[in-house]
Tab-separated table of C-alpha atoms and ligand atoms in Angstrom:
chain	number	residue	atom	x	y	z
T	85	MET	CA	0.000	0.000	0.000
T	86	LYS	CA	1.530	3.312	-1.100
T	87	THR	CA	1.833	6.355	1.152
T	88	LEU	CA	1.050	9.795	-0.261
T	89	LEU	CA	1.837	13.171	1.248
T	90	LEU	CA	-0.844	15.824	0.650
T	91	THR	CA	0.197	19.399	1.393
T	92	TRP	CA	-2.773	21.625	2.153
T	93	TRP	CA	-3.467	25.220	2.721
T	94	THR	CA	-7.077	25.392	1.809
T	95	TRP	CA	-8.571	22.089	2.781
T	96	TYR	CA	-11.412	22.382	0.263
T	97	ILE	CA	-9.748	20.649	-2.697
T	98	GLY	CA	-7.378	18.627	-0.503
T	99	SER	CA	-10.145	17.027	1.566
T	100	HIS	CA	-12.040	15.706	-1.476
T	101	ASN	CA	-8.826	14.215	-2.806
T	102	ALA	CA	-8.024	12.657	0.578
T	103	VAL	CA	-11.410	10.886	0.671
T	104	LEU	CA	-11.045	9.438	-2.813
T	105	LEU	CA	-7.459	8.310	-2.247
T	106	LEU	CA	-8.239	6.678	1.106
T	107	GLU	CA	-11.133	4.852	-0.587
T	108	GLN	CA	-8.622	3.642	-3.189
T	109	TRP	CA	-6.501	2.139	-0.427
T	110	TYR	CA	-3.719	4.700	-0.315
T	111	ASN	CA	-2.283	5.767	3.035
T	112	ILE	CA	-2.543	9.525	3.332
T	113	ILE	CA	-0.436	11.975	5.283
T	114	ILE	CA	-1.879	15.462	5.463
T	115	PHE	CA	0.520	18.291	6.127
T	116	ASP	CA	-1.231	21.554	6.955
T	117	ASN	CA	-0.680	24.518	9.260
T	118	LEU	CA	-4.468	24.801	9.806
T	119	SER	CA	-4.329	28.498	8.921
T	120	ASN	CA	-7.406	28.017	6.802
T	121	SER	CA	-8.883	24.736	8.042
T	122	SER	CA	-10.264	23.087	11.127
T	123	ARG	CA	-9.528	19.711	12.703
T	124	TYR	CA	-13.198	18.958	12.278
T	125	ILE	CA	-12.547	18.301	8.622
T	126	LEU	CA	-10.361	15.314	9.538
T	127	LYS	CA	-13.266	13.768	11.446
T	128	SER	CA	-15.529	14.303	8.455
T	129	ILE	CA	-13.027	12.640	6.119
T	130	GLN	CA	-12.740	9.678	8.465
T	131	GLN	CA	-16.522	9.464	8.755
T	132	ILE	CA	-17.017	9.354	4.964
T	133	VAL	CA	-14.292	6.780	4.451
T	134	THR	CA	-15.530	4.536	7.291
T	135	ALA	CA	-19.038	4.662	5.799
T	136	SER	CA	-17.647	3.656	2.368
T	137	SER	CA	-15.844	0.658	3.837
T	138	LEU	CA	-18.987	-0.443	5.727
T	139	ASN	CA	-21.248	0.028	2.704
T	140	GLN	CA	-19.117	-1.985	0.314
T	141	VAL	CA	-18.164	-5.329	1.742
T	142	GLY	CA	-14.557	-6.222	1.059
T	143	ILE	CA	-13.442	-2.665	0.409
T	144	GLU	CA	-10.247	-1.755	2.239
T	145	VAL	CA	-9.366	1.833	3.002
T	146	GLY	CA	-6.065	3.516	3.721
T	147	GLU	CA	-4.878	5.134	6.922
T	148	LEU	CA	-4.942	8.857	7.590
T	149	LYS	CA	-2.176	10.690	9.442
T	150	PHE	CA	-2.079	14.397	10.148
T	151	TYR	CA	0.826	16.767	10.867
T	152	LYS	CA	-0.043	20.310	11.895
T	153	TRP	CA	3.039	21.935	10.503
T	154	ASP	CA	4.269	24.518	8.065
T	155	LEU	CA	6.131	24.120	4.768
T	156	ARG	CA	8.202	27.183	5.600
T	157	ASN	CA	9.855	25.171	8.355
T	158	LYS	CA	12.335	22.637	7.005
T	159	ASN	CA	12.607	20.875	10.378
T	160	ASP	CA	8.884	20.086	10.298
T	161	LEU	CA	9.261	18.608	6.851
T	162	ASN	CA	12.326	16.636	7.862
T	163	ILE	CA	10.381	14.902	10.626
T	164	VAL	CA	7.529	13.939	8.275
T	165	PHE	CA	9.930	12.505	5.693
T	166	SER	CA	12.071	10.702	8.278
T	167	GLU	CA	9.040	9.095	9.973
T	168	ASN	CA	7.346	7.895	6.759
T	169	THR	CA	8.289	6.329	3.431
T	170	ILE	CA	6.508	8.617	1.022
T	171	ASP	CA	5.899	7.444	-2.532
T	172	THR	CA	4.319	10.565	-4.065
T	173	VAL	CA	3.591	14.130	-2.988
T	174	ILE	CA	0.400	15.898	-4.081
T	175	HIS	CA	1.219	19.543	-3.574
T	176	PHE	CA	-1.939	21.622	-3.111
T	177	ALA	CA	-0.560	24.058	-0.550
T	178	GLY	CA	-0.430	27.722	-1.441
T	179	LEU	CA	-2.140	31.016	-0.772
T	180	LYS	CA	-4.560	31.733	-3.637
T	181	ALA	CA	-6.369	35.077	-3.495
T	182	VAL	CA	-5.280	37.243	-6.402
T	183	TRP	CA	-6.148	40.628	-4.832
T	184	GLU	CA	-4.456	39.668	-1.543
T	185	SER	CA	-1.305	38.636	-3.400
T	186	CYS	CA	-1.048	42.181	-4.806
T	187	GLU	CA	-1.246	43.591	-1.273
T	188	LYS	CA	1.169	41.068	0.254
T	189	PRO	CA	3.550	39.904	-2.486
T	190	GLN	CA	6.336	38.900	-0.087
T	191	GLU	CA	3.977	36.756	1.964
T	192	TYR	CA	2.864	35.006	-1.231
T	193	TYR	CA	6.404	34.316	-2.383
T	194	GLU	CA	7.439	33.105	1.051
T	195	ASN	CA	4.480	30.769	1.464
T	196	ASN	CA	4.167	29.524	-2.087
T	197	VAL	CA	7.699	29.639	-3.499
T	198	VAL	CA	9.920	29.229	-0.407
T	199	GLY	CA	7.519	26.623	1.050
T	200	SER	CA	7.663	24.665	-2.224
T	201	MET	CA	11.464	24.914	-2.409
T	202	ASN	CA	11.711	23.468	1.114
T	203	LEU	CA	9.404	20.639	0.116
T	204	PHE	CA	11.340	19.850	-3.070
T	205	SER	CA	14.727	19.838	-1.327
T	206	MET	CA	13.382	17.462	1.334
T	207	MET	CA	11.938	15.225	-1.402
T	208	GLU	CA	15.333	15.080	-3.061
T	209	GLN	CA	17.079	14.357	0.243
T	210	TYR	CA	14.743	11.406	0.901
T	211	ASN	CA	14.746	10.260	-2.727
T	212	CYS	CA	11.008	10.818	-3.136
T	213	LYS	CA	10.778	12.259	-6.655
T	214	ASN	CA	7.151	11.793	-7.671
T	215	ILE	CA	4.971	14.877	-7.471
T	216	ILE	CA	1.586	16.146	-8.668
T	217	PHE	CA	1.389	19.932	-8.505
T	218	SER	CA	-1.763	22.084	-8.350
T	219	SER	CA	-1.061	24.891	-10.743
T	220	SER	CA	-3.546	27.271	-12.295
T	221	ALA	CA	-4.691	28.424	-15.713
T	222	THR	CA	-3.678	31.855	-14.450
T	223	VAL	CA	-0.117	31.121	-15.730
T	224	TYR	CA	-1.208	31.547	-19.388
T	225	GLU	CA	0.169	34.713	-20.952
T	226	PRO	CA	-2.602	37.346	-20.688
T	227	THR	CA	-2.553	38.392	-24.359
T	228	GLN	CA	-3.125	34.817	-25.604
T	229	THR	CA	-6.572	33.968	-26.961
T	230	PRO	CA	-8.548	31.106	-25.359
T	231	PRO	CA	-9.121	28.184	-25.573
T	232	PHE	CA	-5.645	27.613	-24.151
T	233	SER	CA	-3.856	24.343	-24.851
T	234	GLU	CA	-0.997	23.123	-22.659
T	235	ASN	CA	1.403	24.584	-25.270
T	236	THR	CA	-0.054	28.098	-25.150
T	237	LEU	CA	2.556	30.634	-24.105
T	238	THR	CA	2.806	31.185	-20.324
T	239	GLY	CA	4.327	34.009	-18.285
T	240	ASN	CA	3.942	37.789	-17.986
T	241	THR	CA	1.592	36.987	-15.097
T	242	THR	CA	-0.277	39.987	-13.780
T	243	ASN	CA	-0.181	39.308	-10.026
T	244	PRO	CA	2.135	37.682	-7.433
T	245	TYR	CA	-0.190	34.689	-6.995
T	246	GLY	CA	0.044	33.856	-10.709
T	247	THR	CA	3.778	34.558	-10.742
T	248	SER	CA	4.322	32.226	-7.783
T	249	LYS	CA	2.588	29.385	-9.702
T	250	PHE	CA	4.640	30.217	-12.812
T	251	ILE	CA	7.903	30.134	-10.805
T	252	ILE	CA	7.053	26.812	-9.127
T	253	GLU	CA	6.167	25.225	-12.481
T	254	ASN	CA	9.593	26.262	-13.784
T	255	ILE	CA	11.431	24.955	-10.725
T	256	LEU	CA	9.663	21.615	-11.174
T	257	ARG	CA	10.521	21.523	-14.882
T	258	ASP	CA	14.202	21.979	-13.946
T	259	LEU	CA	13.980	19.286	-11.276
T	260	ALA	CA	12.538	16.889	-13.857
T	261	HIS	CA	15.295	17.705	-16.353
T	262	HIS	CA	18.249	17.756	-13.986
T	263	LYS	CA	17.267	15.785	-10.879
T	264	ASP	CA	15.107	12.975	-12.275
T	265	PHE	CA	11.855	14.163	-10.767
T	266	LYS	CA	8.601	12.826	-12.216
T	267	VAL	CA	6.185	15.753	-12.310
T	268	ILE	CA	2.538	16.039	-13.288
T	269	ASN	CA	1.545	19.682	-13.484
T	270	LEU	CA	-2.228	20.257	-13.333
T	271	ARG	CA	-3.685	23.614	-14.393
T	272	TYR	CA	-7.209	24.323	-13.225
T	273	PHE	CA	-9.217	27.346	-12.313
T	274	ASN	CA	-12.746	27.207	-10.816
T	275	PRO	CA	-13.491	24.153	-8.645
T	276	ILE	CA	-16.963	24.250	-7.047
T	277	GLY	CA	-19.380	21.815	-5.373
T	278	ALA	CA	-19.163	19.485	-2.408
T	279	HIS	CA	-18.972	15.773	-1.572
T	280	SER	CA	-22.237	13.830	-1.970
T	281	SER	CA	-22.159	12.981	1.769
T	282	TRP	CA	-22.521	16.761	2.346
T	283	LEU	CA	-19.899	16.454	5.085
T	284	ILE	CA	-17.149	18.334	3.255
T	285	GLY	CA	-17.369	21.341	0.963
T	286	GLU	CA	-16.416	25.005	0.725
T	287	ASP	CA	-17.607	27.540	3.261
T	288	PRO	CA	-15.105	30.339	3.943
T	289	SER	CA	-15.441	31.975	7.362
T	290	ASP	CA	-14.747	35.470	5.974
T	291	ILE	CA	-16.333	37.237	2.988
T	292	PRO	CA	-15.743	34.945	-0.020
T	293	ASN	CA	-13.745	36.103	-3.045
T	294	ASN	CA	-15.169	33.476	-5.369
T	295	LEU	CA	-18.589	33.446	-6.963
T	296	LEU	CA	-20.361	30.296	-5.735
T	297	PRO	CA	-19.339	30.604	-2.054
T	298	TYR	CA	-20.622	34.207	-2.199
T	299	ILE	CA	-23.903	33.128	-3.823
T	300	MET	CA	-24.317	30.485	-1.076
T	301	LYS	CA	-23.919	33.112	1.645
T	302	VAL	CA	-26.611	35.232	-0.020
T	303	ALA	CA	-28.824	32.138	-0.266
T	304	THR	CA	-28.509	31.470	3.480
T	305	GLY	CA	-29.030	35.148	4.320
T	306	GLU	CA	-25.532	35.563	5.827
T	307	LEU	CA	-24.842	38.206	3.168
T	308	GLN	CA	-27.518	40.489	1.810
T	309	SER	CA	-26.776	40.753	-1.860
T	310	LEU	CA	-24.329	39.619	-4.540
T	311	TRP	CA	-22.218	42.066	-6.522
T	312	VAL	CA	-22.109	41.039	-10.171
T	313	TYR	CA	-18.811	42.364	-11.474
T	314	GLY	CA	-19.647	43.861	-14.857
T	315	ASN	CA	-22.338	43.287	-17.494
T	316	ASP	CA	-20.430	44.787	-20.387
T	317	TYR	CA	-18.340	41.767	-21.424
T	318	ASP	CA	-18.531	40.351	-24.925
T	319	THR	CA	-20.384	37.191	-23.800
T	320	ILE	CA	-23.876	35.674	-24.228
T	321	ASP	CA	-25.424	37.776	-21.450
T	322	TRP	CA	-22.575	40.287	-20.992
T	323	THR	CA	-21.352	38.763	-17.707
T	324	GLY	CA	-18.108	36.827	-17.119
T	325	ILE	CA	-17.904	33.214	-18.266
T	326	ARG	CA	-15.898	30.518	-16.456
T	327	ASP	CA	-15.475	26.766	-16.759
T	328	TYR	CA	-16.581	25.499	-13.330
T	329	ILE	CA	-15.472	21.973	-12.428
T	330	HIS	CA	-17.045	19.829	-9.703
T	331	VAL	CA	-14.471	19.274	-6.954
T	332	VAL	CA	-15.227	15.513	-6.909
T	333	ASP	CA	-14.505	15.318	-10.652
T	334	LEU	CA	-11.310	17.222	-9.986
T	335	ALA	CA	-10.303	14.681	-7.309
T	336	ALA	CA	-10.981	11.811	-9.743
T	337	TRP	CA	-8.726	13.542	-12.223
T	338	HIS	CA	-5.930	13.682	-9.640
T	339	LEU	CA	-6.345	9.928	-9.177
T	340	SER	CA	-5.959	9.384	-12.949
T	341	ALA	CA	-2.862	11.578	-12.878
T	342	LEU	CA	-1.476	9.488	-10.027
T	343	ASN	CA	-2.026	6.272	-12.004
T	344	PHE	CA	-0.363	7.828	-15.045
T	345	LEU	CA	2.589	8.970	-12.936
T	346	SER	CA	3.077	5.506	-11.450
T	347	GLN	CA	3.408	4.047	-14.984
T	348	GLN	CA	6.343	6.325	-15.861
T	349	GLN	CA	9.795	4.739	-15.806
T	350	ASP	CA	11.804	7.896	-16.540
T	351	SER	CA	11.764	11.481	-15.368
T	352	ILE	CA	8.898	13.483	-16.807
T	353	PHE	CA	7.330	16.949	-16.684
T	354	GLU	CA	3.822	16.723	-18.117
T	355	THR	CA	1.181	19.450	-17.953
T	356	PHE	CA	-2.584	18.899	-18.183
T	357	ASN	CA	-5.449	21.368	-18.292
T	358	LEU	CA	-8.290	20.063	-16.134
T	359	TRP	CA	-11.430	21.597	-17.593
T	360	THR	CA	-14.937	20.481	-18.482
T	361	TRP	CA	-15.276	22.390	-21.763
T	362	THR	CA	-18.526	24.027	-20.606
T	363	GLY	CA	-18.647	27.744	-19.911
T	364	THR	CA	-21.191	29.245	-17.502
T	365	SER	CA	-21.867	32.965	-17.041
T	366	VAL	CA	-22.406	34.770	-13.731
T	367	MET	CA	-26.099	35.315	-14.574
T	368	GLU	CA	-26.492	31.620	-15.395
T	369	MET	CA	-24.935	30.705	-12.035
T	370	ILE	CA	-27.483	32.937	-10.300
T	371	GLN	CA	-30.361	31.455	-12.333
T	372	TYR	CA	-29.304	27.836	-11.696
T	373	THR	CA	-29.007	28.518	-7.957
T	374	GLN	CA	-32.444	30.154	-7.839
T	375	ASP	CA	-33.912	27.094	-9.602
T	376	ILE	CA	-32.269	24.772	-7.076
T	377	ILE	CA	-33.080	26.646	-3.866
T	378	TRP	CA	-36.498	27.820	-5.075
T	379	GLU	CA	-35.866	31.392	-4.044
T	380	ASP	CA	-34.859	34.619	-5.717
T	381	LEU	CA	-31.397	35.939	-4.937
T	382	SER	CA	-30.734	39.618	-4.520
T	383	TYR	CA	-27.935	40.975	-6.729
T	384	ASN	CA	-26.585	44.304	-7.982
T	385	ILE	CA	-24.563	44.861	-11.110
T	386	ILE	CA	-21.456	46.972	-10.553
T	387	SER	CA	-18.334	47.710	-12.567
T	388	ARG	CA	-15.805	45.039	-13.582
T	389	ARG	CA	-13.422	43.638	-10.948
T	390	ASP	CA	-9.756	44.489	-11.524
T	391	GLY	CA	-7.877	41.690	-13.239
T	392	ASP	CA	-10.999	39.830	-14.478
T	393	ILE	CA	-11.301	38.686	-18.067
T	394	ALA	CA	-14.482	37.999	-20.085
T	395	SER	CA	-14.076	34.261	-20.577
T	396	ALA	CA	-11.522	31.823	-19.246
T	397	TYR	CA	-11.432	28.434	-20.824
T	398	CYS	CA	-8.907	25.809	-21.812
T	399	SER	CA	-8.941	22.681	-23.921
T	400	PRO	CA	-9.102	19.494	-21.808
T	401	GLN	CA	-8.357	17.329	-24.895
T	402	LYS	CA	-4.927	16.192	-23.752
T	403	ALA	CA	-6.166	15.123	-20.300
T	404	GLN	CA	-9.068	13.271	-21.913
T	405	ASN	CA	-6.767	11.472	-24.365
T	406	ILE	CA	-3.927	10.576	-22.010
T	407	LEU	CA	-5.536	10.356	-18.574
T	408	TRP	CA	-8.689	8.760	-20.002
T	409	TRP	CA	-11.011	10.836	-17.960
T	410	LYS	CA	-13.896	13.212	-18.526
T	411	ALA	CA	-15.859	15.391	-16.097
T	412	LYS	CA	-19.098	13.608	-15.172
T	413	LYS	CA	-20.912	16.180	-13.075
T	414	THR	CA	-22.686	19.309	-14.260
T	415	VAL	CA	-22.625	22.810	-12.831
T	416	GLN	CA	-26.154	22.179	-11.518
T	417	ASP	CA	-24.908	19.039	-9.687
T	418	ALA	CA	-22.177	21.154	-8.102
T	419	ILE	CA	-24.588	23.885	-6.979
T	420	THR	CA	-26.983	21.273	-5.540
T	421	ASP	CA	-24.158	19.588	-3.600
T	422	SER	CA	-22.852	22.934	-2.313
T	423	TRP	CA	-26.316	23.928	-1.156
T	424	ASN	CA	-26.886	20.612	0.630
T	425	PHE	CA	-23.472	20.886	2.283
T	426	ILE	CA	-24.158	24.420	3.493
T	427	LYS	CA	-27.552	23.413	4.924
T	428	ASN	CA	-26.040	20.352	6.598
T	429	LYS	CA	-23.012	22.207	7.985
T	430	LYS	CA	-21.926	21.223	11.483
T	431	TYR	CA	-18.919	23.499	12.019
Z	201	UD1	C1	-10.206	32.948	-9.300
Z	201	UD1	C2	-8.698	33.017	-9.472
Z	201	UD1	C3	-8.111	31.657	-9.707
Z	201	UD1	C4	-8.524	30.682	-8.646
Z	201	UD1	C5	-10.051	30.619	-8.629
Z	201	UD1	C6	-10.479	29.697	-7.501
Z	201	UD1	C7	-8.335	35.155	-10.599
Z	201	UD1	C8	-7.769	35.853	-11.780
Z	201	UD1	N1	-8.324	33.863	-10.597
Z	201	UD1	O1	-10.818	32.741	-10.535
Z	201	UD1	O2	-6.715	31.753	-9.758
Z	201	UD1	O3	-8.000	29.419	-8.931
Z	201	UD1	O4	-10.588	31.916	-8.391
Z	201	UD1	O5	-11.747	29.215	-7.719
Z	201	UD1	O6	-8.782	35.763	-9.661
Z	201	UD1	N2	-17.881	37.270	-9.665
Z	201	UD1	C9	-18.917	38.143	-9.386
Z	201	UD1	N3	-19.187	38.434	-8.076
Z	201	UD1	C10	-18.465	37.903	-7.034
Z	201	UD1	C11	-17.407	37.008	-7.341
Z	201	UD1	C12	-17.140	36.726	-8.655
Z	201	UD1	O7	-19.577	38.643	-10.295
Z	201	UD1	O8	-18.753	38.214	-5.868
Z	201	UD1	C13	-17.603	36.899	-11.070
Z	201	UD1	C14	-16.202	37.237	-11.543
Z	201	UD1	O9	-16.144	38.535	-12.074
Z	201	UD1	C15	-15.972	36.133	-12.585
Z	201	UD1	C16	-16.764	34.941	-12.053
Z	201	UD1	O10	-17.710	35.494	-11.152
Z	201	UD1	O11	-16.523	36.512	-13.821
Z	201	UD1	C17	-15.916	33.925	-11.316
Z	201	UD1	O12	-15.160	34.609	-10.326
Z	201	UD1	P1	-14.356	33.798	-9.192
Z	201	UD1	O13	-15.225	32.749	-8.597
Z	201	UD1	O14	-13.757	34.799	-8.263
Z	201	UD1	O15	-13.222	33.006	-9.968
Z	201	UD1	P2	-12.098	33.547	-10.977
Z	201	UD1	O16	-11.920	34.995	-10.847
Z	201	UD1	O17	-12.405	33.027	-12.327
């Protein structure tokens, strides 16, 4: 049974991956400083996985270990690597709010770039050279026209968050070329939704930056009204279009990437766009949510948000051809799961 190290910062994507991997009989070590998570999430993960093993006779699940530590501290990392034989690292950790990165660039570089460098040097020291990295479609060069393929020009990023992802991708490419690392680099953008158990999902404690968490807070009455950032884009209804991917589909895609990585004999640096190929506008997101919750949502249209583009979409063709996987859930499935999670929330 293989042991995987999952680095977290925001537990949202990490927790859905942990569930799926435990159900696939991997041992999981979670490494997180809990700056943006709660220990409660670990109980929820355990609860879901125990239920899966009870429901399906004969199914074996992996073991979960947790280290409340920080990637910026090499000693913490040294202990984790010395106490465990780690086969592959899935590196989710990183601060991710674009606007915040412009206010605190140094903090972003220290957390994202220095933290990653510490991780990679410890991996090399312990001869653990398999890694799946959570990058972002934000690395594509801003003047390029979508749909982006994996070969579209990257760089000239417009904010420290994007630059930190761009730098880490390049460090990993060098480690693959010169230090025999095997790297799968996954670029995605807008994960939404929640697990079908409704025990894990996304619910930020402060005012959300992203669209669906904000809509959910308006739906529950925690926030009064949604700001729609701009209705003067060149799109079907003049509002911004994104390719939203269900977080459970995204986790399944990480599993395919892990299987692909384990088949590689030699060093590799391979990038995949993880997208569904379906764009949804802000107004459509509002409409779908209203249909699901059976209530009208209050919203106001204001000017565009700095840094936003009209449509962001990539081609998922390569991932579909090589990883043999396709998104199965719709945007409506994701909104329904998010809504059920929010209503069921225990923490
Ligand atoms: C952002 C990040 C991306 C990150 C992703 C996480 C940028 C450039 N990119 O994407 O790196 O991985 O979040 O999911 O910031 N909107 C509103 N009102 C709101 C919030 C959003 O109208 O209160 C609109 C936006 O203008 C946009 C769409 O909703 O058109 C989606 O926005 P958001 O959920 O913040 O995601 P991105 O900006 O696409």
